[in-house]
Amino acid sequence: MGKTLVVLGAGVAGLPIAHHVLRHTVPKVKDLKVILVTPNTDHYWNLASVRAVVPGQIGNNAVFEPIAPGFAQYPKDSYELVFGKAQALDPDSNQVTVTTNTGVSRTIAYDALVIATGSRYKDSMPWKEVGTTEETKAKLDSLRSQISSGKSILVAGGGTTGIEVVSEIAFEYGKKGKDVYFVIDKPFPLDDKWRQDVRKNITTEIEKLGGKVIPSTRVTSARPDPSAAGRHELELTDKDGKTRKMTVDAYLPTVGMVPNSEFVPAKLRDDAGLVFQDETLRVPGYDNLFVVGDIGNLEVSTAFKADQQLVHLSKNLQKWLVGGDGKTALDKYVVDTKLVGAVTLGRSRGTGQFGGWKLFSLMVYFMKGKHMGTDYNKDFAAGKRTISVKAW
């Protein structure tokens, strides 16, 4: 009887893994079948979402690519696409229960399973998938409308996503009569692991674009105004505990990522909801349960780290599946603690850090800011590449 590999999730980690197994491992393992489970019919290039929310910039056709056509290249009996969500994982019986987008419940038995379900943002913000493909598209369209019609826009959260969102909006509207606010909980964006000159430069560049940075402050209350779509009544609290009220036409929080791990037994998750992950990118105690990307607790959550993990895991999966008995020794993944990050600052500038080195603005522009990765989204969705590997 043939083996079944189930991959849960079709984001920047899960989708390339499914393609890699079908292209490189299925020809070596008789009757191996790959079942990919995802609620999204299209792959969402969420790395460009920060620009896609700005009206007239990156349309849905550039950030969404249908998943199914990319699998037509493989034998029909070697894969199955299940559009739905995992509801319950039973790792002791090697079964996962899935509810399809049409409401049908189904239990799938597996020989090996990859958890690559990633994470989502609170408040259903489209910096990552929002439920199904159609729900994510609807959220993007709604934010574009709010930003276009609104006179005041507030972005909350001083991480890389918040920086890029406010920079894109300020680039377009900061000097065209709209008030663009950026609320961060520290004196400067990012945390203390980053070079101080990089952090200060980000504030300077946002202000040059017309953005108004409000440092050392948190949004402690956000109440939607039912009389106007997008409008929120906010309460801001500074480091001294002083509060003030603001009403804005569009409110875009970029904080509060939640792991998509509710289906995983509690004993396999840490206090943050992340799935335990060892040096072979498996759940400790389960030789056939693999974890990759945002959902795992081994590293910080970034697309760069997810890409490194998936490249390593794809090789290990091939060893495991070809080995036959599932006892083949797997290579250990080496965690790289070096800080690596590139941040766009509108459509023409950027900054970042590689270890202790500051990245030049022009480098970030050509590496990331020019197209935000949309120039290779089609190849990614078709399984031809990952973020870093061009020939997959």
PDB file of C-alpha atoms in Angstrom, residues 223-225 228-233 247-251:
ATOM      1  CA  ARG A 223     -14.174  51.233  18.806  1.00  0.00           C
ATOM      2  CA  PRO A 224     -15.671  51.096  15.298  1.00  0.00           C
ATOM      3  CA  ASP A 225     -18.091  53.877  14.435  1.00  0.00           C
ATOM      4  CA  ALA A 228     -19.123  55.122   8.744  1.00  0.00           C
ATOM      5  CA  ALA A 229     -17.193  52.135   7.379  1.00  0.00           C
ATOM      6  CA  GLY A 230     -13.625  52.143   8.638  1.00  0.00           C
ATOM      7  CA  ARG A 231     -13.994  55.034  11.062  1.00  0.00           C
ATOM      8  CA  HIS A 232     -12.745  54.279  14.578  1.00  0.00           C
ATOM      9  CA  GLU A 233     -12.752  56.068  17.881  1.00  0.00           C
ATOM     10  CA  THR A 247     -11.187  59.611  15.661  1.00  0.00           C
ATOM     11  CA  VAL A 248      -9.779  58.409  12.353  1.00  0.00           C
ATOM     12  CA  ASP A 249     -11.378  57.428   9.060  1.00  0.00           C
ATOM     13  CA  ALA A 250      -9.186  54.350   8.627  1.00  0.00           C
ATOM     14  CA  TYR A 251      -7.474  52.297  11.315  1.00  0.00           C
TER      15      TYR A 251
END
